[in-house]
Coordinates of C-alpha atoms and ligand atoms in Angstrom, one line a residue:
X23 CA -53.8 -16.6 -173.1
X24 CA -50.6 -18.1 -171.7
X25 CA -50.4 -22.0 -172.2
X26 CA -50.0 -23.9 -168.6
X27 CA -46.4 -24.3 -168.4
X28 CA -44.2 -25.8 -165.7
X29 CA -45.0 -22.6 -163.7
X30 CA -48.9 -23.3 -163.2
X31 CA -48.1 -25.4 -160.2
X32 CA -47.1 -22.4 -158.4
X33 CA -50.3 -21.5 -157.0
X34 CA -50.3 -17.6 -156.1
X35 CA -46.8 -16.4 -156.7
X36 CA -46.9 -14.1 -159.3
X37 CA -44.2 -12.3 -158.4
X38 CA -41.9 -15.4 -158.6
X39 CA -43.1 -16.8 -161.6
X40 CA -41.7 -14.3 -163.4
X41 CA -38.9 -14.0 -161.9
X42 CA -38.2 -17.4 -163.1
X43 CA -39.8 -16.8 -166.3
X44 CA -37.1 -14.5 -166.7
X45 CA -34.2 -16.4 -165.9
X46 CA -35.4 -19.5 -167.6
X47 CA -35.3 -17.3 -171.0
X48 CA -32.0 -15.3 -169.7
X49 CA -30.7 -19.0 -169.2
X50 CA -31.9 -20.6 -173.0
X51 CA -30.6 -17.3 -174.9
X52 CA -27.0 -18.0 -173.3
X53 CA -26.8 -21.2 -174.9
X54 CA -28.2 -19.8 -178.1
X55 CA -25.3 -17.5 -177.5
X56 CA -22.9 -20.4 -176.7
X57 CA -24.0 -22.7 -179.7
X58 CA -23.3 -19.9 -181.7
X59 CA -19.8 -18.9 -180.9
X60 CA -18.7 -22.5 -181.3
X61 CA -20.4 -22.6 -184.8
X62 CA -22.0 -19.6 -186.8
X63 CA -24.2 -21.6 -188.7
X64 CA -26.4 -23.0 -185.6
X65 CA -29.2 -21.2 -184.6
X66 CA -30.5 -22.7 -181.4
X67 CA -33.3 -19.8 -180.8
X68 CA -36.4 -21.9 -181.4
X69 CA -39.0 -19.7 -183.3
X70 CA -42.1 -21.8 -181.5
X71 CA -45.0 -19.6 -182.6
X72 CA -47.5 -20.5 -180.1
X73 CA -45.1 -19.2 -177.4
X74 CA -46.7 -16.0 -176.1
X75 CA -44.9 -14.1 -173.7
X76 CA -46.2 -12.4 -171.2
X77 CA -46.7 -8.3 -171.7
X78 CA -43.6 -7.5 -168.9
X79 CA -41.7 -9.7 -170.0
X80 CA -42.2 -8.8 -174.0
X81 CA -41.0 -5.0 -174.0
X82 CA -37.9 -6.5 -171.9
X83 CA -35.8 -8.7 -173.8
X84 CA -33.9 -11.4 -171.3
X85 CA -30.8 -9.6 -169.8
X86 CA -28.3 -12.3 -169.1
X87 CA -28.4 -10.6 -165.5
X88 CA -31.8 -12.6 -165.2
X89 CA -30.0 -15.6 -164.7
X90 CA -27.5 -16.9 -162.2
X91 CA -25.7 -20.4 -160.9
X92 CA -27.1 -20.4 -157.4
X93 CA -30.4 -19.6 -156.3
X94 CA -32.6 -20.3 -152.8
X95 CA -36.2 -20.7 -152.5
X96 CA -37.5 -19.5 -149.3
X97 CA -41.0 -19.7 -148.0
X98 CA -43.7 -21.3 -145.5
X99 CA -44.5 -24.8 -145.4
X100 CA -46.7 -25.6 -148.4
X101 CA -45.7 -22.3 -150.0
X102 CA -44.1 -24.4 -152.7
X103 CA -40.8 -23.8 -152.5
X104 CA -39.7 -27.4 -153.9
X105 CA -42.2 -27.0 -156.5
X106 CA -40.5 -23.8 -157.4
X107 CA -37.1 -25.2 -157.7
X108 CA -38.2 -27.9 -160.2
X109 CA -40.1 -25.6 -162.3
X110 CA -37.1 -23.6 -162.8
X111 CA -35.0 -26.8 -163.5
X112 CA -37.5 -27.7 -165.8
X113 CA -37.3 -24.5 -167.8
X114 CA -33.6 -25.3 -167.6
X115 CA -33.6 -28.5 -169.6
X116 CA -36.8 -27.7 -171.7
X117 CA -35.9 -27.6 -175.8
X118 CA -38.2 -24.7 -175.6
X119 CA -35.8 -22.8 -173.2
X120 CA -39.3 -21.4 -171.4
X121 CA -41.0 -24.8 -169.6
X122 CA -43.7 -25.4 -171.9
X123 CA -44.6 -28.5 -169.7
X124 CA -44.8 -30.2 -173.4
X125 CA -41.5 -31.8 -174.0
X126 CA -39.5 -34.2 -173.6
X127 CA -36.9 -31.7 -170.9
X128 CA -40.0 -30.6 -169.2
X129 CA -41.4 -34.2 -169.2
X130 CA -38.1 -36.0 -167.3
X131 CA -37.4 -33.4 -165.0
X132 CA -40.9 -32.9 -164.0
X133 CA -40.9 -37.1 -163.5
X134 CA -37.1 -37.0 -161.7
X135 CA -35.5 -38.8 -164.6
X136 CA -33.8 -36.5 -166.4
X137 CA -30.1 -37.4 -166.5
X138 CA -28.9 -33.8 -165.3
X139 CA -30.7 -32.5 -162.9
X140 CA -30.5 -33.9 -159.0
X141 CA -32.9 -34.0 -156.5
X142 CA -31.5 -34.7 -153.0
X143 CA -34.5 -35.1 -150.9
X144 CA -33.2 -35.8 -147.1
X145 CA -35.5 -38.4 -145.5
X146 CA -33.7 -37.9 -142.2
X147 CA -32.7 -35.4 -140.0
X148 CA -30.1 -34.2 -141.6
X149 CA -27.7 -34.4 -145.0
X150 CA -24.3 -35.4 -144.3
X151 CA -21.2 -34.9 -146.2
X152 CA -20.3 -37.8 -147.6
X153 CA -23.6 -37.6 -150.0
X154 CA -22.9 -33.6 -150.4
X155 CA -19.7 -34.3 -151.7
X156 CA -20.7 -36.9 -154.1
X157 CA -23.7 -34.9 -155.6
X158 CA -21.4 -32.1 -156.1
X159 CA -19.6 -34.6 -158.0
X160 CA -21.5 -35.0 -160.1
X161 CA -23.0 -32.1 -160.5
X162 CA -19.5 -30.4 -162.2
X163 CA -19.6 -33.1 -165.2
X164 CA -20.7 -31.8 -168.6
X165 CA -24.4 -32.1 -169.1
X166 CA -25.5 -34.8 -171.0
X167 CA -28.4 -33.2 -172.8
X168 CA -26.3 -30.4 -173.8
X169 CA -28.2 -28.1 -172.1
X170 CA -27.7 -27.4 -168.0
X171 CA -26.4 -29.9 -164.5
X172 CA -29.1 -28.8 -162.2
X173 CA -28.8 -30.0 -158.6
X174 CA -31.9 -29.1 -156.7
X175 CA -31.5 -29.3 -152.8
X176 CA -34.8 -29.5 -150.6
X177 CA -34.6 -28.9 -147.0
X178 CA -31.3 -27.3 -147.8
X179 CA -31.4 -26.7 -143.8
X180 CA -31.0 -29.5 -142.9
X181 CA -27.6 -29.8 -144.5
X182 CA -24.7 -30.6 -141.6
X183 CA -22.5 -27.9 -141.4
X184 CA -19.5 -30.2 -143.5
X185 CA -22.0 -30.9 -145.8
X186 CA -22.8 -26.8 -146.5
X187 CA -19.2 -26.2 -146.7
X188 CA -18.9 -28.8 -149.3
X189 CA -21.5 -27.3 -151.1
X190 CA -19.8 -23.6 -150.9
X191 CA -17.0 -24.7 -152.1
X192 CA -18.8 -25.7 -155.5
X193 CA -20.7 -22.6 -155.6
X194 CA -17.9 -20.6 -155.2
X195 CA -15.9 -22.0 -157.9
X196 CA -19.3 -23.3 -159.8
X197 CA -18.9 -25.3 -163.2
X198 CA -20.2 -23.1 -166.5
X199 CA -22.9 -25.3 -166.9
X200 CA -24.3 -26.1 -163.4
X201 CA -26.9 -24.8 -161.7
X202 CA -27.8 -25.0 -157.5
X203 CA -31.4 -24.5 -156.7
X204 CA -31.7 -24.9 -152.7
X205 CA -35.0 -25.1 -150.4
X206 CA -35.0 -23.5 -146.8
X207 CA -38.2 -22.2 -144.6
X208 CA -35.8 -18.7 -144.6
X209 CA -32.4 -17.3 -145.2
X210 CA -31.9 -17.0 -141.0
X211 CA -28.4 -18.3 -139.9
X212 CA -30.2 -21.2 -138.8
X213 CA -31.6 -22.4 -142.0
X214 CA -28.7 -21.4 -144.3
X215 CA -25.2 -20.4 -143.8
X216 CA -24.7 -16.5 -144.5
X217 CA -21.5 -17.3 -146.7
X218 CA -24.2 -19.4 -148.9
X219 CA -26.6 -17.4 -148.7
X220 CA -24.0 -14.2 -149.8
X221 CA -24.4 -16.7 -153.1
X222 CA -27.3 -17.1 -154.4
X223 CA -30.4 -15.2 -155.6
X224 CA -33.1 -15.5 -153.4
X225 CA -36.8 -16.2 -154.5
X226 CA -38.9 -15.1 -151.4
X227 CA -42.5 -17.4 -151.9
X228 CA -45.1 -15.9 -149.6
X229 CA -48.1 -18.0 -148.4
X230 CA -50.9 -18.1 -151.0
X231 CA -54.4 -16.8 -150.8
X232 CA -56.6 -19.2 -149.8
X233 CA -58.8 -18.1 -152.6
X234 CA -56.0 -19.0 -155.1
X235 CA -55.8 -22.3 -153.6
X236 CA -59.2 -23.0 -153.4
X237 CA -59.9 -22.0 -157.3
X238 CA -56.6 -24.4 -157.8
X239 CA -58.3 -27.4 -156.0
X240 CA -61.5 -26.8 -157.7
X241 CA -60.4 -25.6 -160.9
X242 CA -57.2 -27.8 -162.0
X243 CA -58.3 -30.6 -159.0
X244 CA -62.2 -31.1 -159.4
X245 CA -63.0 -30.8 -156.1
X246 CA -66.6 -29.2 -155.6
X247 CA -66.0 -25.1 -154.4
X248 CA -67.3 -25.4 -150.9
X249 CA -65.2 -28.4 -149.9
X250 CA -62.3 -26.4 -151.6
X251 CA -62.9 -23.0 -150.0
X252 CA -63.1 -25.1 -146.8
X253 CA -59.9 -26.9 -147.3
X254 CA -57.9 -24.5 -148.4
X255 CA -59.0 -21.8 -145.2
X256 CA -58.3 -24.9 -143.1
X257 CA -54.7 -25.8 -144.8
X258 CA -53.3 -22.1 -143.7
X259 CA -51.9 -21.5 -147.4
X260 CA -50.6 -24.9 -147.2
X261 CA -51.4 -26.2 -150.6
X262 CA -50.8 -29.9 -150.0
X263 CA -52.3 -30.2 -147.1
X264 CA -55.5 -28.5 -148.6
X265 CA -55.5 -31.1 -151.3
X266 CA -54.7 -34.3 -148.8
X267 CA -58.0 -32.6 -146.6
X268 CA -60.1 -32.2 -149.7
X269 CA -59.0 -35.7 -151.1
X270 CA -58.5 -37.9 -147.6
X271 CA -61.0 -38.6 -145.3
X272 CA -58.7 -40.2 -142.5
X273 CA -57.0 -36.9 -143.0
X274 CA -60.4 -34.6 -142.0
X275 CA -60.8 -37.0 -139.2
X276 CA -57.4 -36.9 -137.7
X277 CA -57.9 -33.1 -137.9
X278 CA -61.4 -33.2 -136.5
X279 CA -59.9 -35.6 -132.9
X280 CA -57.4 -32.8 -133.3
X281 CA -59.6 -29.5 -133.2
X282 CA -61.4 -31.2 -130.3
X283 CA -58.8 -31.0 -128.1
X284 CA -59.7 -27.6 -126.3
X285 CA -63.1 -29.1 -125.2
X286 CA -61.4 -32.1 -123.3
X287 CA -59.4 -30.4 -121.4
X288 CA -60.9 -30.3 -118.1
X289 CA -58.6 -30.9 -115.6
X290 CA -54.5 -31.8 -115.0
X291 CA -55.6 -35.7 -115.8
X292 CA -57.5 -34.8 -119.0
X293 CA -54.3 -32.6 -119.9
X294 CA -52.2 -35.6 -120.0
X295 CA -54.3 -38.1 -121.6
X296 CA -54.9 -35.1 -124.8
X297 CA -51.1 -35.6 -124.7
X298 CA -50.8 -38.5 -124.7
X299 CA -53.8 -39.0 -127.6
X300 CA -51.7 -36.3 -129.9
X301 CA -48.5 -38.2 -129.6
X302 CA -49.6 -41.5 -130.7
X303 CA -51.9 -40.1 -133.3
X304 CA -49.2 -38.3 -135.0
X305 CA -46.9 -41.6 -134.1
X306 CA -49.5 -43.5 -136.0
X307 CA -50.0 -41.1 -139.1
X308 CA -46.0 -41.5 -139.3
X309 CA -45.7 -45.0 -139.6
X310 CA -48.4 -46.0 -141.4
X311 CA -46.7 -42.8 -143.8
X312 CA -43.1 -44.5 -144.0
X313 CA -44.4 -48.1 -143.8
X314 CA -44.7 -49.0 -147.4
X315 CA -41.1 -47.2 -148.3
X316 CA -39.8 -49.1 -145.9
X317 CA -40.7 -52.2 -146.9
X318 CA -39.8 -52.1 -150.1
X319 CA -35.9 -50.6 -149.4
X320 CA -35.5 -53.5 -147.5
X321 CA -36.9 -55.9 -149.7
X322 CA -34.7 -54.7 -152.8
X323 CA -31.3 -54.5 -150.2
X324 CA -32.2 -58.3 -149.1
X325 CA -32.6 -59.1 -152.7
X326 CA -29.5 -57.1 -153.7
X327 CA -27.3 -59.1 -151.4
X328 CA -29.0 -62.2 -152.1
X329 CA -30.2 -64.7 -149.4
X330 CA -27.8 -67.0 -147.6
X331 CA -24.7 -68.1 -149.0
X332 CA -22.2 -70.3 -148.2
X333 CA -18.2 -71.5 -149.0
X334 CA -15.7 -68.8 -149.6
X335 CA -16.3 -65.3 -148.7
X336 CA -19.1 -65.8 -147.8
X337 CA -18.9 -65.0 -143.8
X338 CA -16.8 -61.5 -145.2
X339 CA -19.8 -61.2 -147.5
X340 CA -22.3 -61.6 -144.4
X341 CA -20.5 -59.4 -142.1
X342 CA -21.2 -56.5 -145.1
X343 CA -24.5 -57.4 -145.4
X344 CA -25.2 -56.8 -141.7
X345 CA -23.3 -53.3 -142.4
X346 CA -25.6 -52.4 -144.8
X347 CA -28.9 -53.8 -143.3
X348 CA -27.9 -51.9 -140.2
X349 CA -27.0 -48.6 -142.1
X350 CA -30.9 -48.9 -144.1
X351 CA -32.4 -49.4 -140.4
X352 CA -30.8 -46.0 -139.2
X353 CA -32.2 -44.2 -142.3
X354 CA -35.3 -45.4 -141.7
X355 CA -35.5 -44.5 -137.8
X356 CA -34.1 -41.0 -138.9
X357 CA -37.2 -40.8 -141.6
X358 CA -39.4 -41.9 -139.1
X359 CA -38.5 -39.5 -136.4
X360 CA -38.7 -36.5 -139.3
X361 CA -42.4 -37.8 -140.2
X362 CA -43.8 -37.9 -136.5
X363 CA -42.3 -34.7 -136.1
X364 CA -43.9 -33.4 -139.6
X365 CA -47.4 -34.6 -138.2
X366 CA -46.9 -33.3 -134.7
X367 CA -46.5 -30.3 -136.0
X368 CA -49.2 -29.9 -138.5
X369 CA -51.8 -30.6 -135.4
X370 CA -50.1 -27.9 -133.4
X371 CA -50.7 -25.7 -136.4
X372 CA -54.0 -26.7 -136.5
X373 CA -54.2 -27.0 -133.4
X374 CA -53.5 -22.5 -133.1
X375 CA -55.8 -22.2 -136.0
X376 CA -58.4 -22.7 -133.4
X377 CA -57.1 -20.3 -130.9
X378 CA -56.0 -17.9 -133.5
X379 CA -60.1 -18.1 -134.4
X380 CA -60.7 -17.0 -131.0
X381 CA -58.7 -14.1 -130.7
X382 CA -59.9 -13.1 -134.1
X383 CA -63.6 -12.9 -132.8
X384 CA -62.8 -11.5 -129.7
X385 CA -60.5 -8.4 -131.1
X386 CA -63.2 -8.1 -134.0
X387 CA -60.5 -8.6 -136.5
X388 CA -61.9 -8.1 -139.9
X389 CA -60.1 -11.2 -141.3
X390 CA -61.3 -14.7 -142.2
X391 CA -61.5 -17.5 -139.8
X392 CA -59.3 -20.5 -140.0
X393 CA -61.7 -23.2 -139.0
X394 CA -65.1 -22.3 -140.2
X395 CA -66.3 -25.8 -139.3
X396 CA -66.1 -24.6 -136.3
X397 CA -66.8 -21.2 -135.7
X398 CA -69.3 -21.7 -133.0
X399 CA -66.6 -22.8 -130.9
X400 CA -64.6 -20.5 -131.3
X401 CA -67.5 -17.8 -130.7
X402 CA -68.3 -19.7 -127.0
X403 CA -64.8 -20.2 -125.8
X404 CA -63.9 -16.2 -126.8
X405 CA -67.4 -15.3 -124.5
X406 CA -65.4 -17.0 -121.7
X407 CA -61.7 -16.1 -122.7
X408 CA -60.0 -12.7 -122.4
X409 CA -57.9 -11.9 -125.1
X410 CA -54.5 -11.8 -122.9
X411 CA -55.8 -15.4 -121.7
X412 CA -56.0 -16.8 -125.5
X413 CA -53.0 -15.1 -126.3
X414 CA -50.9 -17.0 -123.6
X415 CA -52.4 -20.1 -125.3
X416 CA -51.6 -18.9 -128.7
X417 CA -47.9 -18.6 -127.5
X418 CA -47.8 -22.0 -125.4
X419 CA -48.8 -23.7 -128.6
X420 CA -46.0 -21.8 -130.6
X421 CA -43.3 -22.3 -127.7
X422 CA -44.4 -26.0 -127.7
X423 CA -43.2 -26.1 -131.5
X424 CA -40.0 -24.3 -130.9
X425 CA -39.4 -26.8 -128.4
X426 CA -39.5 -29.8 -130.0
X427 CA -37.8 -28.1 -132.9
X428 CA -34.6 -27.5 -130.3
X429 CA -35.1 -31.7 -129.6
X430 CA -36.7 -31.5 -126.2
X431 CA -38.8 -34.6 -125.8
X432 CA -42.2 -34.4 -127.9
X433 CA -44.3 -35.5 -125.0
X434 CA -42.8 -33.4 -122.6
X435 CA -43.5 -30.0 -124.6
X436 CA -46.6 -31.1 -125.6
X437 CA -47.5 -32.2 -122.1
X438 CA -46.8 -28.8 -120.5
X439 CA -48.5 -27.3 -123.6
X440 CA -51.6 -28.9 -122.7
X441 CA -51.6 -27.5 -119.2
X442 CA -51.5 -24.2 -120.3
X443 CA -53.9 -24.3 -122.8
X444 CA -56.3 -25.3 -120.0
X445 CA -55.1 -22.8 -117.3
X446 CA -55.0 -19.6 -120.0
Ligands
ZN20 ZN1 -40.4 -27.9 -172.4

């Protein structure tokens, strides 16, 4: 039996597992390689006897092909394409070579305090250039654990497009030792530049069973199996958000006000009031989300700068200060607008689980329901819907997201969402 590694996290991604598998051994035999050039008499190769590889991967010894500099992660939300990338960077600085999940590689990285490997993890919009260039920076210096410089990029689309070329530029021309491991939904022009993406190697994640999520939740999580089989149907493949239902009740309630939206809406007035209700619900699961963060960024800059101050300098010193304050504020509006975003969207996704229900009983499509809470509804409204009316629903919900993706106003997309979800 294989030992839970780094790569047990990746919940239904076989495929991609050992792809990494691959290149994490591909990876560790180069610098066996490397170690030995320099001096004959070091063998790096660890013999570690209770390593057992997998069958595939046993009758074909790592080819150095297996491994490359620059790699993307692409998936759904939840798919775990972050979770991915640091599973490979583990494997990268593990004295194992393989992510045994054991040591004291596997440990740092896993816990973001290993010395060479980066994560840049935008809490705003976007990632500007000023930060790309100074990660990349960094990320050409030798490693200090002898091993690899990993830089791990999520939401590499939201990268400005200086901030991408400054990237390029270091992936062209990468450092021996460095490695890029970049996040992005897809590898559409919009997500990632085509001369990036001409690059890298990309890791495709696909959206997990929701039995492989449920056995993860009850399994590795302890949740009991009904709660998971229910959490994980009603997460869409989304593994995180199947945990934070299982685990959080404010999180089943704010999904419960959500799924009864289609019964309240009755008329043009009840339309706007469910609009209304969505926004600030998502508004309020935002704030109370960033709240604490932001607290305590602008309790360490205050006490950073130190309070007051007086004689000379000090007004120069002040006038900074007010730079900086006002610099942390702007962050944090950014990260705010990203969070309400985040939790508008997951109750529009929600939100089409329930239609998507509806169409499924009314086409007699032999697949699973989304919401099985609340199957009866969906059973009554597709007695009263025809499928060309739930479709048009389907799509407003869809177009809504687009929308506020393109930065129209949330409340006006969702507004004129809500109107056609009650017309059909
Ligand atoms: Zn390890």
């Amino acid at each position: 039996m294989l030992h839970a590694d780094v790569f047990t996290e990746l919940v239904g991604q076989d495929e991609a597992v050992q792809t990494l598998r691959r290149a994490a051994a591909a990876a560790a035999a180069l610098l066996a390689a490397d170690a030995a050039a320099r001096d004959p008499r070091v063998t790096v190769a660890d013999p570690d006897p209770d390593f057992e590889l997998d069958p595939a991967t046993e009758d074909a010894p790592p080819s150095a092909a297996a491994m490359t500099h620059a790699w993307i992660f692409t998936g759904p939300p939840g798919s775990g394409r972050s979770v991915a990338a640091r599973a490979l960077a583990a494997a990268l600085q593990c004295v194992h070579g393989r992510g045994c999940g054991q040591c004291a590689g596997c440990h740092t990285t896993s816990a973001g305090t290993n010395a060479d490997v980066r994560f840049v993890v935008p809490d705003g919009l976007s990632i500007g250039v000023g930060e790309m260039r100074a990660l990349v920076l960094r990320a050409a210096s030798t490693p200090s654990g002898g091993r690899w410089q990993v830089l791990v990029i999520e939401d590499a689309d939201r990268l400005t497009e200086a901030a991408g070329n400054a990237l390029l530029k270091a992936i062209e021309e990468p450092p021996p030792r460095t490695v890029f491991l970049l996040c992005t939904p897809s590898t559409h022009p919009d997500d990632i530049s085509v001369t990036i993406r001409s690059r890298c190697r990309v890791v495709a994640l696909r959206q997990p069973p929701a039995e492989a999520v449920a056995s993860v939740l009850s399994g590795r999580d302890g949740v009991p199996a009904e709660m998971a089989a229910w959490a994980a149907a009603a997460a869409q493949g989304h593994v995180g958000r199947a945990r934070r239902l299982a685990a959080d009740p404010q999180a089943r309630e704010r999904r419960d006000a959500v799924l009864a939206v289609p019964r309240r809406l009755t008329g043009v007035g009840a339309c706007f009031d469910a609009a209304s209700a969505l926004i600030e619900a998502a508004e309020a699961e935002a704030a109370a989300a960033v709240a604490e963060t932001d607290a305590t960024e602008r309790a360490a800059l205050q006490t950073a700068l130190g309070a007051g101050g007086t004689g000379r300098g000090a007004a120069g010193a002040a006038r900074g200060s007010a730079g900086q304050l006002k610099e942390l504020e702007r962050r944090q509006k950014s990260r705010a607008t990203r969070a309400q975003r985040d939790a508008l969207d997951r109750a529009l996704v929600d939100l089409a689980g329930f239609y998507r229900d509806v169409l499924v009983v009314t086409l007699r499509a032999p697949v699973a329901p989304v919401h099985t809470d609340i199957a009866p509804l969906a059973e009554a409204a597709a007695g009263k819907w025809t499928a060309e009316a739930t479709l048009r629903r389907l799509e407003a919900i869809l177009a809504c997201r687009e929308a506020i993706t393109t930065n129209v106003k949330p409340k006006i997309a969702v507004e004129a969402m809500m109107l056609s979800l009650w017309r059909g």
